[in-house]
Amino acid sequence: MKADGTIVALAGGVGGARMAAGLAQCVAPGALSVVVNTADDFEHMGLAISPDLDTVMYTLAGLENAAQGWGLAGETWSFMEATGRLGGETWFQLGDRDLATHVERTRRLAGGAPLSEVTTALSVALGVTSHILPMSDDPVRTIIDTDIGRLAFQDYFVRRRCEPHLRAVAFEGAERARPLPAAITALADPRLAA
């Protein structure tokens, strides 16, 4: 970190979000860029879900459910209760207010906006002054090879609670994914080296 407060953090999940929140308190508004993992993103119920981006965004906005570690404080669960009554999948919890984020992200992505643009728009709408940058606009997916077959990361981690025996981890799409140019620019800032 430079004396003027310029800092770049690499983050993913709850720990990375909390670290970013601490860093944001130490620098001027707009001086923090957080490059966030998107390899745990997936589609669920027809929606584009970006768990790590959302956790960082909600935490930097001061809206996170600190006790739970994910989602929004004061969340309600009417949608999930209704989904369960209808026999739908409820293993990945989508809170009523959190659902709005996923619907809006999905709508914007379907309209052709890149993930980075969507992330910036959602962050600004929630009052985040730091720059939240997806690691790439290209999809990368974490795939877990287990004793019961290949599973998407959220299926392995959330739905099956890491119970299948892990054999290997693969990152599908990583060989084709390009780093987000804004992330490369942030990391190449000469002020970070001094």
Short mmCIF file of N, CA and C in Angstrom, two decimals:
data_model
loop_
_atom_site.label_atom_id
_atom_site.label_comp_id
_atom_site.label_asym_id
_atom_site.label_seq_id
_atom_site.Cartn_x
_atom_site.Cartn_y
_atom_site.Cartn_z
N MET A 1 0.84 -1.18 0.00
CA MET A 1 0.00 0.00 0.00
C MET A 1 0.88 1.24 0.00
N LYS A 2 0.50 2.20 -0.77
CA LYS A 2 1.19 3.49 -0.82
C LYS A 2 0.65 4.40 0.28
N ALA A 3 1.42 5.42 0.62
CA ALA A 3 1.00 6.37 1.63
C ALA A 3 -0.28 7.09 1.24
N ASP A 4 -0.54 7.21 -0.06
CA ASP A 4 -1.76 7.91 -0.49
C ASP A 4 -3.00 7.02 -0.41
N GLY A 5 -2.82 5.76 0.02
CA GLY A 5 -3.96 4.89 0.25
C GLY A 5 -4.32 3.97 -0.89
N THR A 6 -3.61 4.00 -2.02
CA THR A 6 -3.93 3.13 -3.13
C THR A 6 -3.63 1.68 -2.75
N ILE A 7 -4.64 0.82 -2.89
CA ILE A 7 -4.44 -0.58 -2.51
C ILE A 7 -5.30 -1.47 -3.41
N VAL A 8 -4.78 -2.66 -3.70
CA VAL A 8 -5.50 -3.67 -4.47
C VAL A 8 -5.53 -4.93 -3.62
N ALA A 9 -6.70 -5.52 -3.47
CA ALA A 9 -6.86 -6.76 -2.71
C ALA A 9 -7.43 -7.83 -3.61
N LEU A 10 -7.00 -9.06 -3.40
CA LEU A 10 -7.56 -10.23 -4.08
C LEU A 10 -8.46 -10.91 -3.06
N ALA A 11 -9.70 -11.20 -3.43
CA ALA A 11 -10.64 -11.71 -2.44
C ALA A 11 -11.56 -12.75 -3.02
N GLY A 12 -12.09 -13.54 -2.11
CA GLY A 12 -13.12 -14.50 -2.43
C GLY A 12 -13.77 -14.94 -1.14
N GLY A 13 -15.05 -14.94 -1.08
CA GLY A 13 -15.76 -15.44 0.07
C GLY A 13 -15.78 -14.50 1.26
N VAL A 14 -16.20 -15.06 2.40
CA VAL A 14 -16.42 -14.28 3.61
C VAL A 14 -15.13 -13.67 4.14
N GLY A 15 -14.07 -14.44 4.21
CA GLY A 15 -12.80 -13.92 4.73
C GLY A 15 -12.27 -12.78 3.88
N GLY A 16 -12.32 -12.94 2.57
CA GLY A 16 -11.86 -11.88 1.67
C GLY A 16 -12.72 -10.64 1.77
N ALA A 17 -14.03 -10.83 1.95
CA ALA A 17 -14.94 -9.69 2.09
C ALA A 17 -14.65 -8.92 3.37
N ARG A 18 -14.40 -9.62 4.45
CA ARG A 18 -14.10 -8.96 5.73
C ARG A 18 -12.76 -8.23 5.66
N MET A 19 -11.78 -8.85 4.99
CA MET A 19 -10.50 -8.18 4.82
C MET A 19 -10.69 -6.90 4.01
N ALA A 20 -11.45 -6.98 2.94
CA ALA A 20 -11.70 -5.80 2.10
C ALA A 20 -12.39 -4.70 2.90
N ALA A 21 -13.34 -5.06 3.75
CA ALA A 21 -14.03 -4.06 4.56
C ALA A 21 -13.06 -3.35 5.51
N GLY A 22 -12.13 -4.12 6.08
CA GLY A 22 -11.13 -3.51 6.94
C GLY A 22 -10.21 -2.58 6.17
N LEU A 23 -9.79 -3.01 5.00
CA LEU A 23 -8.93 -2.16 4.17
C LEU A 23 -9.65 -0.89 3.74
N ALA A 24 -10.93 -1.02 3.40
CA ALA A 24 -11.70 0.15 2.94
C ALA A 24 -11.77 1.23 4.02
N GLN A 25 -11.71 0.83 5.27
CA GLN A 25 -11.74 1.80 6.37
C GLN A 25 -10.41 2.55 6.52
N CYS A 26 -9.36 2.03 5.89
CA CYS A 26 -8.02 2.61 6.05
C CYS A 26 -7.61 3.51 4.89
N VAL A 27 -8.42 3.57 3.85
CA VAL A 27 -8.05 4.35 2.66
C VAL A 27 -9.19 5.29 2.29
N ALA A 28 -8.87 6.25 1.45
CA ALA A 28 -9.89 7.20 0.98
C ALA A 28 -10.92 6.47 0.12
N PRO A 29 -12.16 6.98 0.08
CA PRO A 29 -13.16 6.38 -0.81
C PRO A 29 -12.65 6.31 -2.25
N GLY A 30 -12.83 5.16 -2.86
CA GLY A 30 -12.39 4.96 -4.23
C GLY A 30 -10.94 4.51 -4.38
N ALA A 31 -10.19 4.46 -3.29
CA ALA A 31 -8.78 4.08 -3.39
C ALA A 31 -8.55 2.58 -3.31
N LEU A 32 -9.58 1.81 -2.99
CA LEU A 32 -9.47 0.36 -2.88
C LEU A 32 -10.10 -0.31 -4.09
N SER A 33 -9.34 -1.21 -4.71
CA SER A 33 -9.87 -2.09 -5.76
C SER A 33 -9.80 -3.51 -5.23
N VAL A 34 -10.90 -4.24 -5.33
CA VAL A 34 -10.95 -5.62 -4.87
C VAL A 34 -11.22 -6.51 -6.07
N VAL A 35 -10.25 -7.35 -6.41
CA VAL A 35 -10.39 -8.31 -7.51
C VAL A 35 -10.95 -9.59 -6.89
N VAL A 36 -12.13 -10.00 -7.36
CA VAL A 36 -12.88 -11.05 -6.69
C VAL A 36 -12.98 -12.32 -7.55
N ASN A 37 -12.86 -13.45 -6.88
CA ASN A 37 -13.02 -14.76 -7.49
C ASN A 37 -14.41 -14.90 -8.11
N THR A 38 -14.47 -15.43 -9.32
CA THR A 38 -15.76 -15.74 -9.94
C THR A 38 -15.85 -17.22 -10.34
N ALA A 39 -14.87 -18.02 -9.93
CA ALA A 39 -14.87 -19.44 -10.30
C ALA A 39 -15.92 -20.23 -9.54
N ASP A 40 -16.54 -19.63 -8.52
CA ASP A 40 -17.61 -20.31 -7.78
C ASP A 40 -18.98 -19.89 -8.26
N ASP A 41 -19.04 -19.02 -9.28
CA ASP A 41 -20.31 -18.59 -9.86
C ASP A 41 -21.01 -19.80 -10.49
N PHE A 42 -22.33 -19.73 -10.53
CA PHE A 42 -23.09 -20.81 -11.18
C PHE A 42 -24.48 -20.31 -11.51
N GLU A 43 -25.21 -21.12 -12.26
CA GLU A 43 -26.60 -20.81 -12.57
C GLU A 43 -27.48 -21.68 -11.69
N HIS A 44 -28.46 -21.04 -11.06
CA HIS A 44 -29.37 -21.76 -10.17
C HIS A 44 -30.76 -21.19 -10.36
N MET A 45 -31.72 -22.06 -10.61
CA MET A 45 -33.11 -21.65 -10.83
C MET A 45 -33.20 -20.63 -11.97
N GLY A 46 -32.32 -20.77 -12.95
CA GLY A 46 -32.32 -19.88 -14.10
C GLY A 46 -31.66 -18.53 -13.85
N LEU A 47 -31.03 -18.38 -12.68
CA LEU A 47 -30.42 -17.11 -12.31
C LEU A 47 -28.90 -17.20 -12.26
N ALA A 48 -28.23 -16.12 -12.63
CA ALA A 48 -26.78 -16.04 -12.55
C ALA A 48 -26.41 -15.66 -11.12
N ILE A 49 -25.77 -16.59 -10.41
CA ILE A 49 -25.40 -16.39 -9.01
C ILE A 49 -23.89 -16.19 -8.93
N SER A 50 -23.46 -15.13 -8.26
CA SER A 50 -22.04 -14.82 -8.05
C SER A 50 -21.80 -14.67 -6.56
N PRO A 51 -21.65 -15.79 -5.83
CA PRO A 51 -21.59 -15.73 -4.37
C PRO A 51 -20.47 -14.84 -3.82
N ASP A 52 -19.26 -14.95 -4.36
CA ASP A 52 -18.16 -14.17 -3.82
C ASP A 52 -18.30 -12.68 -4.13
N LEU A 53 -18.71 -12.36 -5.35
CA LEU A 53 -18.94 -10.95 -5.68
C LEU A 53 -20.00 -10.35 -4.75
N ASP A 54 -21.07 -11.09 -4.52
CA ASP A 54 -22.15 -10.58 -3.68
C ASP A 54 -21.70 -10.42 -2.23
N THR A 55 -20.94 -11.37 -1.73
CA THR A 55 -20.47 -11.27 -0.35
C THR A 55 -19.58 -10.05 -0.17
N VAL A 56 -18.68 -9.82 -1.11
CA VAL A 56 -17.82 -8.63 -1.04
C VAL A 56 -18.66 -7.37 -1.18
N MET A 57 -19.58 -7.35 -2.12
CA MET A 57 -20.41 -6.17 -2.35
C MET A 57 -21.27 -5.85 -1.12
N TYR A 58 -21.96 -6.84 -0.59
CA TYR A 58 -22.81 -6.61 0.57
C TYR A 58 -21.99 -6.16 1.78
N THR A 59 -20.81 -6.74 1.95
CA THR A 59 -19.96 -6.38 3.09
C THR A 59 -19.46 -4.95 2.96
N LEU A 60 -18.98 -4.58 1.78
CA LEU A 60 -18.49 -3.20 1.59
C LEU A 60 -19.63 -2.18 1.66
N ALA A 61 -20.86 -2.61 1.38
CA ALA A 61 -22.01 -1.72 1.49
C ALA A 61 -22.52 -1.65 2.93
N GLY A 62 -21.99 -2.49 3.82
CA GLY A 62 -22.46 -2.52 5.20
C GLY A 62 -23.81 -3.19 5.35
N LEU A 63 -24.16 -4.06 4.42
CA LEU A 63 -25.48 -4.70 4.41
C LEU A 63 -25.42 -6.20 4.73
N GLU A 64 -24.23 -6.72 4.98
CA GLU A 64 -24.05 -8.17 5.12
C GLU A 64 -24.67 -8.71 6.41
N ASN A 65 -25.00 -9.98 6.36
CA ASN A 65 -25.43 -10.70 7.55
C ASN A 65 -24.16 -11.21 8.21
N ALA A 66 -23.63 -10.45 9.15
CA ALA A 66 -22.35 -10.77 9.77
C ALA A 66 -22.39 -12.09 10.54
N ALA A 67 -23.49 -12.39 11.18
CA ALA A 67 -23.59 -13.63 11.95
C ALA A 67 -23.56 -14.85 11.04
N GLN A 68 -24.22 -14.76 9.91
CA GLN A 68 -24.31 -15.88 8.98
C GLN A 68 -23.06 -15.98 8.11
N GLY A 69 -22.47 -14.82 7.77
CA GLY A 69 -21.29 -14.81 6.92
C GLY A 69 -21.61 -14.63 5.45
N TRP A 70 -22.85 -14.71 5.07
CA TRP A 70 -23.26 -14.52 3.67
C TRP A 70 -24.68 -13.95 3.67
N GLY A 71 -25.06 -13.40 2.55
CA GLY A 71 -26.40 -12.84 2.42
C GLY A 71 -26.53 -11.47 3.08
N LEU A 72 -27.76 -11.03 3.19
CA LEU A 72 -28.07 -9.69 3.69
C LEU A 72 -28.62 -9.74 5.11
N ALA A 73 -28.26 -8.74 5.90
CA ALA A 73 -28.83 -8.61 7.24
C ALA A 73 -30.33 -8.36 7.12
N GLY A 74 -31.09 -8.90 8.05
CA GLY A 74 -32.53 -8.67 8.06
C GLY A 74 -33.28 -9.35 6.94
N GLU A 75 -32.68 -10.36 6.36
CA GLU A 75 -33.27 -11.06 5.22
C GLU A 75 -34.54 -11.80 5.63
N THR A 76 -35.45 -11.96 4.68
CA THR A 76 -36.62 -12.80 4.85
C THR A 76 -36.56 -13.94 3.83
N TRP A 77 -37.35 -14.98 4.03
CA TRP A 77 -37.20 -16.20 3.24
C TRP A 77 -38.52 -16.69 2.64
N SER A 78 -39.43 -15.78 2.36
CA SER A 78 -40.74 -16.17 1.81
C SER A 78 -40.60 -16.90 0.48
N PHE A 79 -39.71 -16.43 -0.38
CA PHE A 79 -39.52 -17.07 -1.68
C PHE A 79 -39.08 -18.52 -1.52
N MET A 80 -38.12 -18.77 -0.63
CA MET A 80 -37.62 -20.14 -0.44
C MET A 80 -38.71 -21.02 0.17
N GLU A 81 -39.49 -20.48 1.11
CA GLU A 81 -40.57 -21.25 1.71
C GLU A 81 -41.60 -21.64 0.65
N ALA A 82 -41.96 -20.69 -0.21
CA ALA A 82 -42.92 -20.97 -1.27
C ALA A 82 -42.36 -21.97 -2.27
N THR A 83 -41.07 -21.84 -2.59
CA THR A 83 -40.42 -22.78 -3.51
C THR A 83 -40.46 -24.20 -2.94
N GLY A 84 -40.16 -24.34 -1.66
CA GLY A 84 -40.20 -25.64 -1.01
C GLY A 84 -41.60 -26.25 -1.03
N ARG A 85 -42.62 -25.43 -0.78
CA ARG A 85 -44.01 -25.93 -0.82
C ARG A 85 -44.37 -26.46 -2.19
N LEU A 86 -43.77 -25.86 -3.23
CA LEU A 86 -44.06 -26.29 -4.59
C LEU A 86 -43.19 -27.46 -5.04
N GLY A 87 -42.30 -27.92 -4.16
CA GLY A 87 -41.43 -29.05 -4.49
C GLY A 87 -40.15 -28.64 -5.19
N GLY A 88 -39.83 -27.35 -5.19
CA GLY A 88 -38.61 -26.87 -5.83
C GLY A 88 -37.37 -27.09 -4.97
N GLU A 89 -36.25 -26.81 -5.56
CA GLU A 89 -34.97 -26.98 -4.87
C GLU A 89 -34.74 -25.85 -3.87
N THR A 90 -34.39 -26.22 -2.65
CA THR A 90 -34.16 -25.22 -1.61
C THR A 90 -32.77 -25.36 -0.97
N TRP A 91 -31.90 -26.16 -1.55
CA TRP A 91 -30.59 -26.40 -0.94
C TRP A 91 -29.69 -25.18 -0.98
N PHE A 92 -29.87 -24.30 -1.96
CA PHE A 92 -29.09 -23.05 -2.02
C PHE A 92 -30.05 -21.92 -1.67
N GLN A 93 -29.84 -21.34 -0.52
CA GLN A 93 -30.78 -20.35 0.01
C GLN A 93 -30.63 -19.00 -0.68
N LEU A 94 -31.75 -18.52 -1.22
CA LEU A 94 -31.82 -17.20 -1.84
C LEU A 94 -32.83 -16.39 -1.04
N GLY A 95 -32.33 -15.41 -0.30
CA GLY A 95 -33.22 -14.56 0.48
C GLY A 95 -34.03 -13.66 -0.43
N ASP A 96 -35.13 -13.14 0.10
CA ASP A 96 -36.03 -12.32 -0.71
C ASP A 96 -35.34 -11.08 -1.27
N ARG A 97 -34.57 -10.37 -0.46
CA ARG A 97 -33.87 -9.17 -0.93
C ARG A 97 -32.67 -9.55 -1.80
N ASP A 98 -31.99 -10.61 -1.43
CA ASP A 98 -30.84 -11.10 -2.20
C ASP A 98 -31.30 -11.53 -3.60
N LEU A 99 -32.48 -12.07 -3.69
CA LEU A 99 -33.03 -12.51 -4.96
C LEU A 99 -33.06 -11.38 -5.98
N ALA A 100 -33.33 -10.17 -5.52
CA ALA A 100 -33.36 -9.02 -6.43
C ALA A 100 -32.01 -8.82 -7.11
N THR A 101 -30.92 -9.04 -6.37
CA THR A 101 -29.58 -8.93 -6.96
C THR A 101 -29.40 -9.93 -8.09
N HIS A 102 -29.80 -11.16 -7.86
CA HIS A 102 -29.62 -12.21 -8.86
C HIS A 102 -30.51 -12.00 -10.09
N VAL A 103 -31.72 -11.56 -9.86
CA VAL A 103 -32.63 -11.29 -10.98
C VAL A 103 -32.07 -10.14 -11.82
N GLU A 104 -31.61 -9.08 -11.16
CA GLU A 104 -31.09 -7.93 -11.91
C GLU A 104 -29.79 -8.28 -12.64
N ARG A 105 -28.93 -9.06 -12.00
CA ARG A 105 -27.69 -9.49 -12.67
C ARG A 105 -28.03 -10.31 -13.90
N THR A 106 -28.93 -11.26 -13.74
CA THR A 106 -29.32 -12.13 -14.85
C THR A 106 -29.90 -11.33 -16.00
N ARG A 107 -30.76 -10.37 -15.67
CA ARG A 107 -31.38 -9.53 -16.70
C ARG A 107 -30.32 -8.74 -17.48
N ARG A 108 -29.39 -8.14 -16.77
CA ARG A 108 -28.37 -7.33 -17.43
C ARG A 108 -27.41 -8.19 -18.25
N LEU A 109 -27.03 -9.36 -17.72
CA LEU A 109 -26.16 -10.25 -18.48
C LEU A 109 -26.86 -10.74 -19.75
N ALA A 110 -28.14 -11.07 -19.63
CA ALA A 110 -28.91 -11.53 -20.80
C ALA A 110 -29.02 -10.43 -21.84
N GLY A 111 -28.96 -9.18 -21.41
CA GLY A 111 -29.00 -8.04 -22.33
C GLY A 111 -27.66 -7.73 -22.96
N GLY A 112 -26.63 -8.52 -22.62
CA GLY A 112 -25.33 -8.37 -23.25
C GLY A 112 -24.28 -7.62 -22.44
N ALA A 113 -24.61 -7.15 -21.25
CA ALA A 113 -23.62 -6.45 -20.43
C ALA A 113 -22.62 -7.45 -19.87
N PRO A 114 -21.33 -7.09 -19.83
CA PRO A 114 -20.35 -7.98 -19.20
C PRO A 114 -20.50 -7.98 -17.68
N LEU A 115 -20.03 -9.03 -17.04
CA LEU A 115 -20.15 -9.16 -15.59
C LEU A 115 -19.53 -7.98 -14.86
N SER A 116 -18.42 -7.46 -15.36
CA SER A 116 -17.77 -6.33 -14.69
C SER A 116 -18.66 -5.10 -14.69
N GLU A 117 -19.33 -4.83 -15.80
CA GLU A 117 -20.24 -3.68 -15.88
C GLU A 117 -21.43 -3.86 -14.94
N VAL A 118 -21.97 -5.06 -14.91
CA VAL A 118 -23.10 -5.36 -14.04
C VAL A 118 -22.68 -5.20 -12.58
N THR A 119 -21.51 -5.71 -12.24
CA THR A 119 -21.01 -5.62 -10.86
C THR A 119 -20.85 -4.18 -10.44
N THR A 120 -20.28 -3.36 -11.31
CA THR A 120 -20.12 -1.94 -10.99
C THR A 120 -21.47 -1.28 -10.77
N ALA A 121 -22.43 -1.54 -11.64
CA ALA A 121 -23.76 -0.92 -11.51
C ALA A 121 -24.43 -1.33 -10.20
N LEU A 122 -24.37 -2.60 -9.85
CA LEU A 122 -24.99 -3.07 -8.62
C LEU A 122 -24.29 -2.48 -7.41
N SER A 123 -22.97 -2.42 -7.45
CA SER A 123 -22.19 -1.87 -6.33
C SER A 123 -22.50 -0.39 -6.11
N VAL A 124 -22.53 0.36 -7.18
CA VAL A 124 -22.84 1.79 -7.08
C VAL A 124 -24.25 1.98 -6.51
N ALA A 125 -25.20 1.16 -6.97
CA ALA A 125 -26.57 1.27 -6.49
C ALA A 125 -26.67 1.01 -4.98
N LEU A 126 -25.76 0.18 -4.47
CA LEU A 126 -25.75 -0.12 -3.03
C LEU A 126 -24.85 0.82 -2.23
N GLY A 127 -24.24 1.79 -2.91
CA GLY A 127 -23.43 2.78 -2.21
C GLY A 127 -21.99 2.39 -1.95
N VAL A 128 -21.49 1.38 -2.63
CA VAL A 128 -20.10 0.96 -2.44
C VAL A 128 -19.19 1.94 -3.17
N THR A 129 -18.18 2.46 -2.47
CA THR A 129 -17.25 3.41 -3.08
C THR A 129 -15.97 2.74 -3.56
N SER A 130 -15.68 1.54 -3.09
CA SER A 130 -14.52 0.80 -3.57
C SER A 130 -14.86 0.18 -4.93
N HIS A 131 -13.83 -0.20 -5.66
CA HIS A 131 -14.01 -0.82 -6.97
C HIS A 131 -14.01 -2.33 -6.80
N ILE A 132 -15.12 -2.97 -7.14
CA ILE A 132 -15.22 -4.43 -7.08
C ILE A 132 -15.09 -4.94 -8.50
N LEU A 133 -14.05 -5.72 -8.72
CA LEU A 133 -13.71 -6.19 -10.07
C LEU A 133 -13.76 -7.71 -10.13
N PRO A 134 -14.63 -8.29 -10.95
CA PRO A 134 -14.56 -9.74 -11.15
C PRO A 134 -13.20 -10.09 -11.74
N MET A 135 -12.67 -11.24 -11.42
CA MET A 135 -11.35 -11.63 -11.94
C MET A 135 -11.36 -11.70 -13.46
N SER A 136 -12.53 -11.97 -14.05
CA SER A 136 -12.67 -12.07 -15.50
C SER A 136 -14.14 -11.89 -15.88
N ASP A 137 -14.35 -11.39 -17.08
CA ASP A 137 -15.71 -11.39 -17.63
C ASP A 137 -16.02 -12.73 -18.28
N ASP A 138 -15.01 -13.55 -18.45
CA ASP A 138 -15.19 -14.88 -19.05
C ASP A 138 -15.52 -15.89 -17.96
N PRO A 139 -16.41 -16.84 -18.24
CA PRO A 139 -16.78 -17.81 -17.21
C PRO A 139 -15.65 -18.80 -16.90
N VAL A 140 -15.43 -18.99 -15.62
CA VAL A 140 -14.55 -20.03 -15.09
C VAL A 140 -15.36 -20.73 -14.02
N ARG A 141 -15.37 -22.05 -14.03
CA ARG A 141 -16.17 -22.79 -13.07
C ARG A 141 -15.32 -23.82 -12.34
N THR A 142 -15.42 -23.83 -11.02
CA THR A 142 -14.72 -24.81 -10.19
C THR A 142 -15.52 -26.11 -10.22
N ILE A 143 -14.85 -27.17 -10.63
CA ILE A 143 -15.46 -28.51 -10.71
C ILE A 143 -14.70 -29.43 -9.76
N ILE A 144 -15.43 -30.12 -8.92
CA ILE A 144 -14.84 -31.02 -7.93
C ILE A 144 -15.05 -32.47 -8.40
N ASP A 145 -13.95 -33.18 -8.59
CA ASP A 145 -14.02 -34.60 -8.96
C ASP A 145 -14.10 -35.39 -7.66
N THR A 146 -15.18 -36.15 -7.49
CA THR A 146 -15.40 -36.88 -6.24
C THR A 146 -15.64 -38.36 -6.51
N ASP A 147 -15.79 -39.10 -5.42
CA ASP A 147 -16.08 -40.53 -5.55
C ASP A 147 -17.48 -40.80 -6.09
N ILE A 148 -18.33 -39.77 -6.18
CA ILE A 148 -19.66 -39.97 -6.78
C ILE A 148 -19.77 -39.26 -8.13
N GLY A 149 -18.66 -38.74 -8.63
CA GLY A 149 -18.65 -38.08 -9.92
C GLY A 149 -18.21 -36.63 -9.84
N ARG A 150 -18.26 -35.95 -10.98
CA ARG A 150 -17.87 -34.54 -11.04
C ARG A 150 -19.03 -33.66 -10.59
N LEU A 151 -18.74 -32.73 -9.69
CA LEU A 151 -19.76 -31.85 -9.13
C LEU A 151 -19.34 -30.40 -9.28
N ALA A 152 -20.29 -29.53 -9.58
CA ALA A 152 -20.03 -28.10 -9.54
C ALA A 152 -19.72 -27.73 -8.09
N PHE A 153 -18.90 -26.70 -7.90
CA PHE A 153 -18.43 -26.35 -6.56
C PHE A 153 -19.58 -26.16 -5.57
N GLN A 154 -20.60 -25.37 -5.92
CA GLN A 154 -21.68 -25.10 -4.97
C GLN A 154 -22.46 -26.38 -4.63
N ASP A 155 -22.59 -27.28 -5.60
CA ASP A 155 -23.25 -28.56 -5.33
C ASP A 155 -22.44 -29.34 -4.30
N TYR A 156 -21.13 -29.38 -4.48
CA TYR A 156 -20.25 -30.10 -3.54
C TYR A 156 -20.22 -29.42 -2.17
N PHE A 157 -20.03 -28.10 -2.17
CA PHE A 157 -19.79 -27.36 -0.93
C PHE A 157 -21.06 -27.11 -0.13
N VAL A 158 -22.11 -26.67 -0.79
CA VAL A 158 -23.34 -26.30 -0.09
C VAL A 158 -24.32 -27.48 -0.01
N ARG A 159 -24.68 -28.00 -1.17
CA ARG A 159 -25.71 -29.05 -1.20
C ARG A 159 -25.26 -30.32 -0.51
N ARG A 160 -24.02 -30.73 -0.78
CA ARG A 160 -23.54 -32.02 -0.25
C ARG A 160 -22.61 -31.85 0.94
N ARG A 161 -22.39 -30.61 1.37
CA ARG A 161 -21.62 -30.28 2.58
C ARG A 161 -20.23 -30.93 2.61
N CYS A 162 -19.60 -30.97 1.46
CA CYS A 162 -18.23 -31.49 1.29
C CYS A 162 -18.12 -32.96 1.71
N GLU A 163 -19.22 -33.70 1.70
CA GLU A 163 -19.19 -35.09 2.15
C GLU A 163 -18.60 -36.07 1.14
N PRO A 164 -18.86 -35.93 -0.18
CA PRO A 164 -18.21 -36.87 -1.10
C PRO A 164 -16.69 -36.74 -1.02
N HIS A 165 -16.01 -37.85 -1.18
CA HIS A 165 -14.54 -37.85 -1.12
C HIS A 165 -13.98 -37.06 -2.31
N LEU A 166 -13.18 -36.06 -2.02
CA LEU A 166 -12.59 -35.21 -3.06
C LEU A 166 -11.39 -35.92 -3.68
N ARG A 167 -11.35 -35.95 -5.00
CA ARG A 167 -10.23 -36.55 -5.73
C ARG A 167 -9.37 -35.51 -6.42
N ALA A 168 -10.02 -34.50 -7.00
CA ALA A 168 -9.28 -33.45 -7.73
C ALA A 168 -10.17 -32.23 -7.91
N VAL A 169 -9.53 -31.11 -8.22
CA VAL A 169 -10.24 -29.86 -8.48
C VAL A 169 -9.82 -29.37 -9.86
N ALA A 170 -10.78 -28.96 -10.66
CA ALA A 170 -10.50 -28.42 -11.99
C ALA A 170 -11.19 -27.07 -12.13
N PHE A 171 -10.64 -26.23 -12.98
CA PHE A 171 -11.20 -24.91 -13.23
C PHE A 171 -11.56 -24.82 -14.71
N GLU A 172 -12.78 -25.23 -15.03
CA GLU A 172 -13.22 -25.23 -16.42
C GLU A 172 -13.31 -23.80 -16.95
N GLY A 173 -12.74 -23.61 -18.13
CA GLY A 173 -12.76 -22.29 -18.76
C GLY A 173 -11.54 -21.45 -18.44
N ALA A 174 -10.73 -21.87 -17.46
CA ALA A 174 -9.56 -21.07 -17.05
C ALA A 174 -8.57 -20.88 -18.20
N GLU A 175 -8.45 -21.88 -19.04
CA GLU A 175 -7.47 -21.79 -20.14
C GLU A 175 -7.89 -20.75 -21.18
N ARG A 176 -9.17 -20.44 -21.26
CA ARG A 176 -9.66 -19.46 -22.23
C ARG A 176 -9.96 -18.10 -21.60
N ALA A 177 -10.11 -18.07 -20.30
CA ALA A 177 -10.52 -16.82 -19.62
C ALA A 177 -9.39 -15.80 -19.64
N ARG A 178 -9.77 -14.57 -19.91
CA ARG A 178 -8.81 -13.46 -19.87
C ARG A 178 -9.04 -12.67 -18.60
N PRO A 179 -7.97 -12.28 -17.93
CA PRO A 179 -8.15 -11.45 -16.74
C PRO A 179 -8.85 -10.14 -17.12
N LEU A 180 -9.63 -9.62 -16.21
CA LEU A 180 -10.31 -8.36 -16.45
C LEU A 180 -9.26 -7.27 -16.65
N PRO A 181 -9.32 -6.52 -17.75
CA PRO A 181 -8.32 -5.47 -17.98
C PRO A 181 -8.19 -4.49 -16.82
N ALA A 182 -9.30 -4.12 -16.19
CA ALA A 182 -9.22 -3.19 -15.06
C ALA A 182 -8.46 -3.80 -13.89
N ALA A 183 -8.56 -5.11 -13.72
CA ALA A 183 -7.80 -5.78 -12.65
C ALA A 183 -6.31 -5.75 -12.97
N ILE A 184 -5.96 -6.01 -14.21
CA ILE A 184 -4.54 -5.96 -14.61
C ILE A 184 -4.00 -4.55 -14.43
N THR A 185 -4.79 -3.55 -14.83
CA THR A 185 -4.37 -2.15 -14.67
C THR A 185 -4.16 -1.82 -13.20
N ALA A 186 -5.09 -2.26 -12.36
CA ALA A 186 -4.96 -1.98 -10.92
C ALA A 186 -3.71 -2.63 -10.35
N LEU A 187 -3.45 -3.88 -10.73
CA LEU A 187 -2.26 -4.58 -10.22
C LEU A 187 -0.96 -4.02 -10.77
N ALA A 188 -1.02 -3.39 -11.93
CA ALA A 188 0.18 -2.83 -12.56
C ALA A 188 0.46 -1.38 -12.12
N ASP A 189 -0.40 -0.82 -11.28
CA ASP A 189 -0.24 0.57 -10.83
C ASP A 189 1.13 0.71 -10.16
N PRO A 190 2.00 1.58 -10.68
CA PRO A 190 3.34 1.72 -10.11
C PRO A 190 3.33 2.21 -8.66
N ARG A 191 2.25 2.81 -8.21
CA ARG A 191 2.19 3.28 -6.83
C ARG A 191 2.14 2.13 -5.86
N LEU A 192 1.76 0.91 -6.33
CA LEU A 192 1.70 -0.25 -5.45
C LEU A 192 3.08 -0.79 -5.12
N ALA A 193 4.06 -0.53 -5.97
CA ALA A 193 5.40 -1.09 -5.80
C ALA A 193 6.25 -0.31 -4.80
N ALA A 194 5.90 0.90 -4.51
CA ALA A 194 6.75 1.73 -3.65
C ALA A 194 6.41 1.55 -2.19
#
